[in-house]
PDB file of C-alpha atoms and ligand atoms in Angstrom:
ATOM      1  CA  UNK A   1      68.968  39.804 -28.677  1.00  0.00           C
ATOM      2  CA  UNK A   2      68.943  40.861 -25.207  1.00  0.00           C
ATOM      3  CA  UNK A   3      65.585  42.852 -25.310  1.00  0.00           C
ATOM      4  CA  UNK A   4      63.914  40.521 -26.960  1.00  0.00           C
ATOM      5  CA  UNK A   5      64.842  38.256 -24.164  1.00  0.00           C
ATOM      6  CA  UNK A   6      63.954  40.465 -21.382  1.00  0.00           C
ATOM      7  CA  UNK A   7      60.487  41.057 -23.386  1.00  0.00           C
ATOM      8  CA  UNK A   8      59.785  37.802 -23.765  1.00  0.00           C
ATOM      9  CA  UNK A   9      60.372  37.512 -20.312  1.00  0.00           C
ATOM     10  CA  UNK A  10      58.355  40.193 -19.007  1.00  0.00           C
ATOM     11  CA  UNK A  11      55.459  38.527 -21.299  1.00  0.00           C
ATOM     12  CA  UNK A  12      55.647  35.144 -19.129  1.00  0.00           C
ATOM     13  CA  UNK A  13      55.832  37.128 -16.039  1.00  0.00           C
ATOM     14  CA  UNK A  14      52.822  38.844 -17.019  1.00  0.00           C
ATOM     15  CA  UNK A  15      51.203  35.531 -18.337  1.00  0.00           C
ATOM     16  CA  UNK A  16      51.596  33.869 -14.902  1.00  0.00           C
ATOM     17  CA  UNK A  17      50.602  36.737 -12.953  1.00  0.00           C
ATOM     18  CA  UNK A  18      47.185  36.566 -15.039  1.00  0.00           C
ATOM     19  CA  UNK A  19      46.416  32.750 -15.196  1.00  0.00           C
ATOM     20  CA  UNK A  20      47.716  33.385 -10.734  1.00  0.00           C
ATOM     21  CA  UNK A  21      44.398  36.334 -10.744  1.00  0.00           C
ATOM     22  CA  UNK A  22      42.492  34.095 -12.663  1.00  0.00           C
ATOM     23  CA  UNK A  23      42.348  31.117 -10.088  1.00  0.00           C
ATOM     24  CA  UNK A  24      42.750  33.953  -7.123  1.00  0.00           C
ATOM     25  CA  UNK A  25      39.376  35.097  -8.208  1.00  0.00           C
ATOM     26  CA  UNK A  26      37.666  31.799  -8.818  1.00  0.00           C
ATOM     27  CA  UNK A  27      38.679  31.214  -5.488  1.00  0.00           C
ATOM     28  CA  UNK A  28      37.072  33.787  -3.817  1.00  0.00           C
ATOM     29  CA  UNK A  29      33.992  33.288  -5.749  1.00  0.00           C
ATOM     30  CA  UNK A  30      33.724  29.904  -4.416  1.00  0.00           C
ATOM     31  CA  UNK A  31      34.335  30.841  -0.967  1.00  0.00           C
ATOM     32  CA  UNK A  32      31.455  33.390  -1.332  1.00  0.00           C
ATOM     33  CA  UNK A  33      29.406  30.982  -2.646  1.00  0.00           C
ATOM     34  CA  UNK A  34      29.925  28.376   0.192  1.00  0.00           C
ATOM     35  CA  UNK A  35      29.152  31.209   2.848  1.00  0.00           C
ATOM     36  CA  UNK A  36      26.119  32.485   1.076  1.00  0.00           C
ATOM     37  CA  UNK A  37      25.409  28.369   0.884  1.00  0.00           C
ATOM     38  CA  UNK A  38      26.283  28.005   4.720  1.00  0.00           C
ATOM     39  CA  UNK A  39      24.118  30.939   5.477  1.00  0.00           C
ATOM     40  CA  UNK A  40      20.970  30.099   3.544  1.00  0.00           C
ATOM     41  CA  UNK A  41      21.082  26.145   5.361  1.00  0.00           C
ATOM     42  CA  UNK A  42      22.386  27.363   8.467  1.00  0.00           C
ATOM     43  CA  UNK A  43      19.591  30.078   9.439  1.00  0.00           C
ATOM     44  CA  UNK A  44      16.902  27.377   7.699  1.00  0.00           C
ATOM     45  CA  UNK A  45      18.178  24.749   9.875  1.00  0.00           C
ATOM     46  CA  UNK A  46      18.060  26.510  13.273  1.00  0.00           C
ATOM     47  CA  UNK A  47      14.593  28.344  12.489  1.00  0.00           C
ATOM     48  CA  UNK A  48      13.119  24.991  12.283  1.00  0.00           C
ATOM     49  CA  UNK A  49      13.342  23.748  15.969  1.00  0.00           C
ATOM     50  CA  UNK A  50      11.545  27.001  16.965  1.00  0.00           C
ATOM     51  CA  UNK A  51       8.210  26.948  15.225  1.00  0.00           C
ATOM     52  CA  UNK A  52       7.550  23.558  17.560  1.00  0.00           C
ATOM     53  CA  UNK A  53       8.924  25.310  20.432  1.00  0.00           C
ATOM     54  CA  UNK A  54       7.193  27.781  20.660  1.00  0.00           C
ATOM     55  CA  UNK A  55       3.464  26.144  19.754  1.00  0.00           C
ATOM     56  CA  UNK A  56       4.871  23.900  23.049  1.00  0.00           C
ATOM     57  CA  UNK A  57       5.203  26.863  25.294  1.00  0.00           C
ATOM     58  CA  UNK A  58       1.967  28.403  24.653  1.00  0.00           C
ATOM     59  CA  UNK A  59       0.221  25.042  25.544  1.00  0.00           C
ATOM     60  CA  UNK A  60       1.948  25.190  28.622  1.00  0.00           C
ATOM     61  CA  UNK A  61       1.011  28.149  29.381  1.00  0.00           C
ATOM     62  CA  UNK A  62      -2.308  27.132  28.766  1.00  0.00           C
ATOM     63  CA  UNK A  63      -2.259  24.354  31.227  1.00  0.00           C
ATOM     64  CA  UNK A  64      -0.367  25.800  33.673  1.00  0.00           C
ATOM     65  CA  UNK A  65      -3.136  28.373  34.274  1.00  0.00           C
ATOM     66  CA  UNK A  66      -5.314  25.627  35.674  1.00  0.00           C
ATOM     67  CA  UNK A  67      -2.056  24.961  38.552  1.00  0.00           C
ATOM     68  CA  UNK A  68      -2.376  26.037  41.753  1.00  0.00           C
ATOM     69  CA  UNK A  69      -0.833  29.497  41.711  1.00  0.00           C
ATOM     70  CA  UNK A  70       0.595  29.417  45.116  1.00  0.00           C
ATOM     71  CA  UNK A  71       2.231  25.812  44.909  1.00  0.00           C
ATOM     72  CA  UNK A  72       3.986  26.891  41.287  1.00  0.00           C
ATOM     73  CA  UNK A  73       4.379  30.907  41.986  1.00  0.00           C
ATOM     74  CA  UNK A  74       7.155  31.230  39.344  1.00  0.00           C
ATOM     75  CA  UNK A  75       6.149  28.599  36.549  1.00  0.00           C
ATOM     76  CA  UNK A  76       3.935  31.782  34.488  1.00  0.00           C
ATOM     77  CA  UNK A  77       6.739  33.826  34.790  1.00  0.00           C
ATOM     78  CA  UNK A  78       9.145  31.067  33.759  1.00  0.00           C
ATOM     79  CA  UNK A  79       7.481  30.136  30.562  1.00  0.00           C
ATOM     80  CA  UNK A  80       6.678  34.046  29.480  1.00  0.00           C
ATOM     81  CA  UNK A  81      10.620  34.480  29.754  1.00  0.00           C
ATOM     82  CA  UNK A  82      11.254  31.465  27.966  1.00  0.00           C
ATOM     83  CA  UNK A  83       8.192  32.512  25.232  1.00  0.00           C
ATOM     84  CA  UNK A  84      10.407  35.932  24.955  1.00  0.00           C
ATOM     85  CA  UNK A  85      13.584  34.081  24.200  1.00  0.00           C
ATOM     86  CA  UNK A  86      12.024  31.997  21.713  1.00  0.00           C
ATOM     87  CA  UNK A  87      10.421  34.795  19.880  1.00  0.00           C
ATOM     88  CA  UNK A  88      13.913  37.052  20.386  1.00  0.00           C
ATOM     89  CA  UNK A  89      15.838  33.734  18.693  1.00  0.00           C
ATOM     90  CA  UNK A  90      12.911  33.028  15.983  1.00  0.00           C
ATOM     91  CA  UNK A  91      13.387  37.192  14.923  1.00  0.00           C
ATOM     92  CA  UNK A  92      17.272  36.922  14.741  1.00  0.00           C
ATOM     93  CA  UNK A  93      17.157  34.158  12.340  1.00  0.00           C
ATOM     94  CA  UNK A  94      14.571  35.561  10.381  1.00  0.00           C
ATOM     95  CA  UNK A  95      16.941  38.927   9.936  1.00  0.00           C
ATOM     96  CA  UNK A  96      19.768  36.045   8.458  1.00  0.00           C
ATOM     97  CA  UNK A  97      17.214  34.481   6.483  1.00  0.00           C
ATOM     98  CA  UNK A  98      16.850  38.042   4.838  1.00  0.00           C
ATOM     99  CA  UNK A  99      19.763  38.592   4.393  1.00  0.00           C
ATOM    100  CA  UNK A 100      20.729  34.962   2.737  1.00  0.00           C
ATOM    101  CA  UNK A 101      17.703  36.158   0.464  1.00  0.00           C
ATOM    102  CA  UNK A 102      19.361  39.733  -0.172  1.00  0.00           C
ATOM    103  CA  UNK A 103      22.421  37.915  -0.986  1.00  0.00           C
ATOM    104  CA  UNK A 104      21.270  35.561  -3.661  1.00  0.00           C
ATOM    105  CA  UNK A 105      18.601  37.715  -5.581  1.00  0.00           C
ATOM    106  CA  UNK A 106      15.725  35.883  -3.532  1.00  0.00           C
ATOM    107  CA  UNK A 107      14.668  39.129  -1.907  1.00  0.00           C
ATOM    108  CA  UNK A 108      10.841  39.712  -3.587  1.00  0.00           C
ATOM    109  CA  UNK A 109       8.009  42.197  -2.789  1.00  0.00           C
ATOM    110  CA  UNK A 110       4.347  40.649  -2.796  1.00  0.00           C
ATOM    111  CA  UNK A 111       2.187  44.271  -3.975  1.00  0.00           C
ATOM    112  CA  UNK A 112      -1.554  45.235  -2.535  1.00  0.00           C
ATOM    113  CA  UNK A 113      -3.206  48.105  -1.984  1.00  0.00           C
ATOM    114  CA  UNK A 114      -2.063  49.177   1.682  1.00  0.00           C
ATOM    115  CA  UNK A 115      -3.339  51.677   4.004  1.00  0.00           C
ATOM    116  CA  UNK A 116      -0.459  53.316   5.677  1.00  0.00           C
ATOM    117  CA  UNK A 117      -1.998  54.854   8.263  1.00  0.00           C
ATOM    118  CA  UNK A 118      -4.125  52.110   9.400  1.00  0.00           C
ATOM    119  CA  UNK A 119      -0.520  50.072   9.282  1.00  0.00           C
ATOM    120  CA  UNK A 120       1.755  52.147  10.943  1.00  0.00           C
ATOM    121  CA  UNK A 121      -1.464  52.395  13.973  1.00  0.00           C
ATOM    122  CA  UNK A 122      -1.612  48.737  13.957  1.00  0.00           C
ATOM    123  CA  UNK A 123       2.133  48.125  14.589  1.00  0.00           C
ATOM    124  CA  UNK A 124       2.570  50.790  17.053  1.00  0.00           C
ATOM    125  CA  UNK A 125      -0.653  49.008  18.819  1.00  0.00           C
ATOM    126  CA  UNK A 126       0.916  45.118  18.867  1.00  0.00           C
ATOM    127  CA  UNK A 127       3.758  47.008  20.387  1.00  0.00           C
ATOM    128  CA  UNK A 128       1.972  48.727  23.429  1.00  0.00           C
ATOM    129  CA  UNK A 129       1.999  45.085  25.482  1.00  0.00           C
ATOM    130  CA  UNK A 130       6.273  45.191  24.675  1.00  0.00           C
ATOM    131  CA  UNK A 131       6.912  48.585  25.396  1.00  0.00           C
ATOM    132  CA  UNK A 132       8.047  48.292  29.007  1.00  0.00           C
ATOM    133  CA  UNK A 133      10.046  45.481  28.324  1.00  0.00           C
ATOM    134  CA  UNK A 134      11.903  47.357  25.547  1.00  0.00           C
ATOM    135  CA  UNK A 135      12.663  50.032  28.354  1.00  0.00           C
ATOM    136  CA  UNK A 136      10.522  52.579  25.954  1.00  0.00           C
ATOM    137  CA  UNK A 137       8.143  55.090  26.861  1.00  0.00           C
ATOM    138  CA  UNK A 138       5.042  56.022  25.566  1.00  0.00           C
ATOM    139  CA  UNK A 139       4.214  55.920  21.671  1.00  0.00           C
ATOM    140  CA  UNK A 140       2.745  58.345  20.428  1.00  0.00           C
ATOM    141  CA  UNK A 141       0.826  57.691  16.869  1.00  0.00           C
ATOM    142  CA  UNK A 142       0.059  60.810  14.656  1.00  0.00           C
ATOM    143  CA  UNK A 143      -1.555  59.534  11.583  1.00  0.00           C
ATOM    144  CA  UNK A 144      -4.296  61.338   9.254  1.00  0.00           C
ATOM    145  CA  UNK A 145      -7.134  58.645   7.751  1.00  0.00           C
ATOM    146  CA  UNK A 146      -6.263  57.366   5.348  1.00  0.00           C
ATOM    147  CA  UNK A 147      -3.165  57.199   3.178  1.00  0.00           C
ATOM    148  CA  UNK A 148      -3.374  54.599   0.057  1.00  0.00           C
ATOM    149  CA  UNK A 149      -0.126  52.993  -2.070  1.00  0.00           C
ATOM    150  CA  UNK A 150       0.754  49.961  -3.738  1.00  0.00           C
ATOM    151  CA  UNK A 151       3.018  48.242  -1.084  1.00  0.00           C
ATOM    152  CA  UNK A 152       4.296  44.772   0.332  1.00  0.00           C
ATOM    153  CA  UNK A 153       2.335  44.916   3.922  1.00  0.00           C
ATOM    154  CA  UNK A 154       4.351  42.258   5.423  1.00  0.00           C
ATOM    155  CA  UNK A 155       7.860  44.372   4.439  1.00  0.00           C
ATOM    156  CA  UNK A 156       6.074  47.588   5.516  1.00  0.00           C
ATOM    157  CA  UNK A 157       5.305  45.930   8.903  1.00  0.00           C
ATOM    158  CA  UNK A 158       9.090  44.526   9.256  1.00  0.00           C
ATOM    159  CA  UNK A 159      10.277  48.242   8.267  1.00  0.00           C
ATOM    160  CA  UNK A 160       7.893  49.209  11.492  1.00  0.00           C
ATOM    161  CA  UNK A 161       8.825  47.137  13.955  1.00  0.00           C
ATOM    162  CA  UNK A 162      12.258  47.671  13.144  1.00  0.00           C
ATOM    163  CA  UNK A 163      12.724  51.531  13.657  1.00  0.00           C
ATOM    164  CA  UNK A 164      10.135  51.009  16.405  1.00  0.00           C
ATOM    165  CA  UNK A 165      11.867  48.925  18.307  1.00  0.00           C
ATOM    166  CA  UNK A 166      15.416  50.851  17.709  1.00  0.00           C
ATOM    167  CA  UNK A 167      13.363  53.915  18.783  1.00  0.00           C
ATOM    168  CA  UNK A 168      11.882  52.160  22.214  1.00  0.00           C
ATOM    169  CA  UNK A 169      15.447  50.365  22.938  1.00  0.00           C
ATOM    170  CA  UNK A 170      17.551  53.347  22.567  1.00  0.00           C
ATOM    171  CA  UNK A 171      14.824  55.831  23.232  1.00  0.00           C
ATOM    172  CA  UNK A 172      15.738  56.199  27.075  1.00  0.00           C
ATOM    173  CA  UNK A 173      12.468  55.401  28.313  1.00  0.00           C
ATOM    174  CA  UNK A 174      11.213  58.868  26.587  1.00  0.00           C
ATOM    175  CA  UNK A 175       8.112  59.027  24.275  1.00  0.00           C
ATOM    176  CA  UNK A 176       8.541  57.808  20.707  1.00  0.00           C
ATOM    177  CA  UNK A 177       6.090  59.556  18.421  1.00  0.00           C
ATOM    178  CA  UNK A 178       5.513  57.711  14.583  1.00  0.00           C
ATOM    179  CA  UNK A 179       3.643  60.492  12.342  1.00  0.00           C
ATOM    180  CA  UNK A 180       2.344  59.742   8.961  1.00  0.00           C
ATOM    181  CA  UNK A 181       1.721  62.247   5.873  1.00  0.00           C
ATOM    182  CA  UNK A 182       1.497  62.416   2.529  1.00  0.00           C
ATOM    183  CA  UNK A 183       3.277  64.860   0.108  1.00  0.00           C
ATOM    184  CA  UNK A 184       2.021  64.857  -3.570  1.00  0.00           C
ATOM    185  CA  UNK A 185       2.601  61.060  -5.073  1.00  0.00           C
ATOM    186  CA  UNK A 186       4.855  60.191  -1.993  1.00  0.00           C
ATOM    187  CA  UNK A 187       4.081  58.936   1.332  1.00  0.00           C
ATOM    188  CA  UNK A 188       6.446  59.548   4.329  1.00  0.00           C
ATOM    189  CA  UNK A 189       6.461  57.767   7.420  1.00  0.00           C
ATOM    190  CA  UNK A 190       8.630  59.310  10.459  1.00  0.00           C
ATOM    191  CA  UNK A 191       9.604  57.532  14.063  1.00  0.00           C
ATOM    192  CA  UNK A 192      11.544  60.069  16.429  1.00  0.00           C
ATOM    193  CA  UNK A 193      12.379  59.239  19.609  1.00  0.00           C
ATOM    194  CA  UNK A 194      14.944  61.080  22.141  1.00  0.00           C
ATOM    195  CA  UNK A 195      16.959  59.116  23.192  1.00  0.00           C
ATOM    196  CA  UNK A 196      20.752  58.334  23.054  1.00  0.00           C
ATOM    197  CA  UNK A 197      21.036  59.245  19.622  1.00  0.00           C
ATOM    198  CA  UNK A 198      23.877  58.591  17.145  1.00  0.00           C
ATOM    199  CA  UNK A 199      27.332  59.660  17.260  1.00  0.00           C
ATOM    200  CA  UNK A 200      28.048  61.949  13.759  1.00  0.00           C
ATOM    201  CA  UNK A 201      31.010  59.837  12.798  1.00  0.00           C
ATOM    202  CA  UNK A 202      28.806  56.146  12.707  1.00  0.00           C
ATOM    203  CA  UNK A 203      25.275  57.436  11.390  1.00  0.00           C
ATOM    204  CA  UNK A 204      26.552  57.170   7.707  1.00  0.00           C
ATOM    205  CA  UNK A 205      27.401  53.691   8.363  1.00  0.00           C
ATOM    206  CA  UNK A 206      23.973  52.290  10.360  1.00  0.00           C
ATOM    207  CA  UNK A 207      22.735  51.317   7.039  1.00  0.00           C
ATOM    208  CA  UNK A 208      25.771  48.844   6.320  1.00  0.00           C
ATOM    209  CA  UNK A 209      25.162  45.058   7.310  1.00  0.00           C
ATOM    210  CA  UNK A 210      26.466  43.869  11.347  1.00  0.00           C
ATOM    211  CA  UNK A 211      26.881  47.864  12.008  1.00  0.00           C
ATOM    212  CA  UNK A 212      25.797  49.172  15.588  1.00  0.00           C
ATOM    213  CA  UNK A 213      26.842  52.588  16.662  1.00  0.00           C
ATOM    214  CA  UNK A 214      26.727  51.352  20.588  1.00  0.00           C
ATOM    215  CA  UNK A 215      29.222  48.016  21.222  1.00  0.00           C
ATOM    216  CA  UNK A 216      27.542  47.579  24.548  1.00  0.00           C
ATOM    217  CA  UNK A 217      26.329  44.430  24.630  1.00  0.00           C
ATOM    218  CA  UNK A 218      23.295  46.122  26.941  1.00  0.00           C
ATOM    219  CA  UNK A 219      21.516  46.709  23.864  1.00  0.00           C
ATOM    220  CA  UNK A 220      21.181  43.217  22.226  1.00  0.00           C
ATOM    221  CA  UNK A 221      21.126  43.004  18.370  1.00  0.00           C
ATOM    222  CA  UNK A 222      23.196  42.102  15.369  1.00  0.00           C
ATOM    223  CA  UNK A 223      23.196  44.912  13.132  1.00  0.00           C
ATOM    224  CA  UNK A 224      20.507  44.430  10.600  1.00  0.00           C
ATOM    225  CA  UNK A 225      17.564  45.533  10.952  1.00  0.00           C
ATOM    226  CA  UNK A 226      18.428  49.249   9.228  1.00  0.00           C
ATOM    227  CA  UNK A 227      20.251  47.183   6.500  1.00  0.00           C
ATOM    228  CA  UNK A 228      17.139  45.350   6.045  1.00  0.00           C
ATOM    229  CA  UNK A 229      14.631  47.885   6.304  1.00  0.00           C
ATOM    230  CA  UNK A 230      16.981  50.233   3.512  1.00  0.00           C
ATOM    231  CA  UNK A 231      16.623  47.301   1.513  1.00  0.00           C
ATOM    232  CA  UNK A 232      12.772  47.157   1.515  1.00  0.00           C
ATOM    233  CA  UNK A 233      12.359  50.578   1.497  1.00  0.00           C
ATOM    234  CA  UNK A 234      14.693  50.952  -1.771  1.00  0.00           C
ATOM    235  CA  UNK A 235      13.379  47.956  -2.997  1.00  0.00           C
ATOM    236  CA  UNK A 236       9.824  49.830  -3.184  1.00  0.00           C
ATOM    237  CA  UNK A 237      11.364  52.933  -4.722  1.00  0.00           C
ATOM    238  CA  UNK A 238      11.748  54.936  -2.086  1.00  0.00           C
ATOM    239  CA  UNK A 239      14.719  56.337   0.453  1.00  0.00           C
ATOM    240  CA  UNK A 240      15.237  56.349   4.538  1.00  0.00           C
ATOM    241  CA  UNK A 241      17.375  58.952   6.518  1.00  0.00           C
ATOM    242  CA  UNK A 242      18.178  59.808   9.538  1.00  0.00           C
ATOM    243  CA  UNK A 243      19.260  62.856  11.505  1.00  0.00           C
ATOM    244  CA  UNK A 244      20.097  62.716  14.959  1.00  0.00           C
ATOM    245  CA  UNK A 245      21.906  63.990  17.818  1.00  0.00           C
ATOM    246  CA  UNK A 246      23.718  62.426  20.705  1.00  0.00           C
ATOM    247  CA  UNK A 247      22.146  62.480  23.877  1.00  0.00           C
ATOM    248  CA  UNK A 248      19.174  64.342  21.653  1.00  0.00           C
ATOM    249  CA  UNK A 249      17.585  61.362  20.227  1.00  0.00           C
ATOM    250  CA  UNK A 250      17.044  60.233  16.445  1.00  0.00           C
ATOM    251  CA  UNK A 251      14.612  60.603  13.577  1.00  0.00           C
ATOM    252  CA  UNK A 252      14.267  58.443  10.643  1.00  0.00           C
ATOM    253  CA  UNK A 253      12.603  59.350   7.785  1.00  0.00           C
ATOM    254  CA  UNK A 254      11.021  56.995   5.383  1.00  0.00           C
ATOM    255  CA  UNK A 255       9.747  58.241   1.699  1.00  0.00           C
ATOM    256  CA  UNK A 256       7.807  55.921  -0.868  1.00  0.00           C
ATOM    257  CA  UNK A 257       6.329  56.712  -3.814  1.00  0.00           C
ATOM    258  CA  UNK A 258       2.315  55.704  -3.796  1.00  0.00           C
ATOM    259  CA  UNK A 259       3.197  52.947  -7.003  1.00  0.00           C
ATOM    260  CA  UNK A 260       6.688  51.715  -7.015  1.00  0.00           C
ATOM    261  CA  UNK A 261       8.214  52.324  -9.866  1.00  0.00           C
ATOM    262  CA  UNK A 262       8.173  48.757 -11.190  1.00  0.00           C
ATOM    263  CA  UNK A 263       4.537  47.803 -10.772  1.00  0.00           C
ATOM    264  CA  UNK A 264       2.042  48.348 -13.793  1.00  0.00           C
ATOM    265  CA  UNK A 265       0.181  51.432 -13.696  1.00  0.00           C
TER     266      UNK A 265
HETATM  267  P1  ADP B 301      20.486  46.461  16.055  1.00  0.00           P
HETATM  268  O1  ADP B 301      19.877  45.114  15.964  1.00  0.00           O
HETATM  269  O2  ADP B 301      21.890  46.461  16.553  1.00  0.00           O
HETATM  270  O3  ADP B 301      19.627  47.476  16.740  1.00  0.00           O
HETATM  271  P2  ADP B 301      20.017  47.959  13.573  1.00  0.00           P
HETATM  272  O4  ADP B 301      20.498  47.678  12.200  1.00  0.00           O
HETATM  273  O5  ADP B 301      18.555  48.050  13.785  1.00  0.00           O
HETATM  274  O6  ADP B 301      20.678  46.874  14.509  1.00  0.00           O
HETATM  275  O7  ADP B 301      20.672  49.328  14.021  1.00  0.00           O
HETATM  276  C1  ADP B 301      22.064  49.535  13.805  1.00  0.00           C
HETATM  277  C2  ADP B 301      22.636  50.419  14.892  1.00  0.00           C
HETATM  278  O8  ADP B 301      22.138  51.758  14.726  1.00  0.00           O
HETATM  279  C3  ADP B 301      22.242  50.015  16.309  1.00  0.00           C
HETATM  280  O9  ADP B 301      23.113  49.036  16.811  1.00  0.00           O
HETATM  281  C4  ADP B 301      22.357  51.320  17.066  1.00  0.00           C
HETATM  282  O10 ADP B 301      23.700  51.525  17.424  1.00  0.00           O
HETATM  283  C5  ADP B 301      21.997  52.361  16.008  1.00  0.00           C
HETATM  284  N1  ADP B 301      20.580  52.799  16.130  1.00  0.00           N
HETATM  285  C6  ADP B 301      19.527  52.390  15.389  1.00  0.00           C
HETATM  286  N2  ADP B 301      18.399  53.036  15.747  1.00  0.00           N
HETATM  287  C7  ADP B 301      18.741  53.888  16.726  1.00  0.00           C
HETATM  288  C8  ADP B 301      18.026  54.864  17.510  1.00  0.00           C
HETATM  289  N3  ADP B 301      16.717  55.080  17.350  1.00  0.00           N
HETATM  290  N4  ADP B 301      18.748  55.584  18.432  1.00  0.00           N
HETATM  291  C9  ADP B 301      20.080  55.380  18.593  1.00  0.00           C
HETATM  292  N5  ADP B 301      20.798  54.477  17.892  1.00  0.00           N
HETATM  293  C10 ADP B 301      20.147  53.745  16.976  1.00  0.00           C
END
């Protein structure tokens, strides 16, 4: 009959719109893949040069401090710049290498026992030579002795220099203060600066990857440290906010529980 026609040709219709998903989404699988692929070789590939580069420059420098100062008066300048560069380039593909690793499950925490407090002084001290350059002003470290977890030390540093150097770069050349304390089994960990803060309508979204609130290209960056340092922090069982104001500055909150939750007690 008639309706059994139109039926069975609604059923086809259907058929070929399914088997037409099916390949649709293989297809974008696969094109995933290959840019999770392209990523992963990609930020390997140019990391590599650097390593040599940069063990280069410092033996320059080295030799160049035995040079007549006033027949070379630029050269120590020079090669500091270029060491700057090098380290600026080196950090940028180590935030893709992250995130290839985020991307394919290769993201992993190495535990130890970790001192917070003696950590958090630490980084702000390896920052004090950098902090004119970042156009910050002074840090200032409150921090009670001493505040024990089970932590990844080299993640806890990257979360560190990442909201310290957010807090020097868009800190207006005002004091950044990073304040440790402890509250029952957690331990929280704040940097505040004021600075240029955050406009309300783009802080819910400074977590996301390749976000920046300011498009000026002034501030130099690609958007992922605060994804990264979200992922560590979450990763270790813990949270990160942030509250800010414009033209008030920012504060950003870390929280971690003493043992994350998936390490034997
Ligand atoms: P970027 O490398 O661009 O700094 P981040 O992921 O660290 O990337 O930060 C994302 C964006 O959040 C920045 O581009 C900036 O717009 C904003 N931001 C982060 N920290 C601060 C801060 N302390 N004050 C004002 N804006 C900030």
């Amino acid at each position: 009959t008639q309706a059994d026609l139109e039926t069975a040709e609604d059923l086809a219709r259907r058929a070929a719109l399914a088997v037409d998903n099916g390949r649709l989404y293989r297809e974008a699988q696969q094109a995933v893949r290959v840019r999770e692929e392209f990523l992963q070789v990609a930020s390997h590939e140019l990391k590599t040069p650097l390593t040599p580069l940069s063990l280069k420059l410092q033996m320059l420098a080295r030799s160049a401090e035995s040079l007549p100062r006033e027949r070379f008066p630029r050269l120590s300048g020079d090669l500091d710049m270029m060491r700057q560069q090098v380290q600026r380039l080196s950090s940028l593909m180590d935030e893709l290498l992250d995130i290839s690793r985020i991307n394919s499950g290769r993201f992993s925490l190495t535990l130890e026992v970790v001192d917070l407090c003696a950590l958090v002084r630490d980084s702000a001290a390896r920052f004090e030579p950098e902090v004119h350059r970042l156009g910050g002003g002074r840090l200032v470290v409150d921090v009670p002795e001493p505040l024990v977890g089970v932590w990844d030390r080299q993640r806890l540093e990257q979360v560190m220099t990442n909201l310290l150097s957010n807090a020097l770069k868009y800190g207006g050349g005002r004091p950044v203060h990073a304040r440790v304390w402890g509250e029952g089994a957690t331990a929280c960990l704040e940097v505040r600066d004021e600075g240029i803060g955050i406009a309300p309508e783009a802080l819910s979204r400074i977590f996301e990857k390749f976000e920046r609130a300011v498009s000026e290209r002034h501030y130099g960056g690609l958007g992922l440290g605060l994804y990264i340092t979200r992922q560590i922090v979450e990763a270790l069982g813990g949270t990160i906010c942030v509250k800010s104001e414009p033209q008030q500055g920012s504060t950003f909150t870390v929280r971690l529980p003493l043992t994350p939750p998936t390490s034997p007690s």
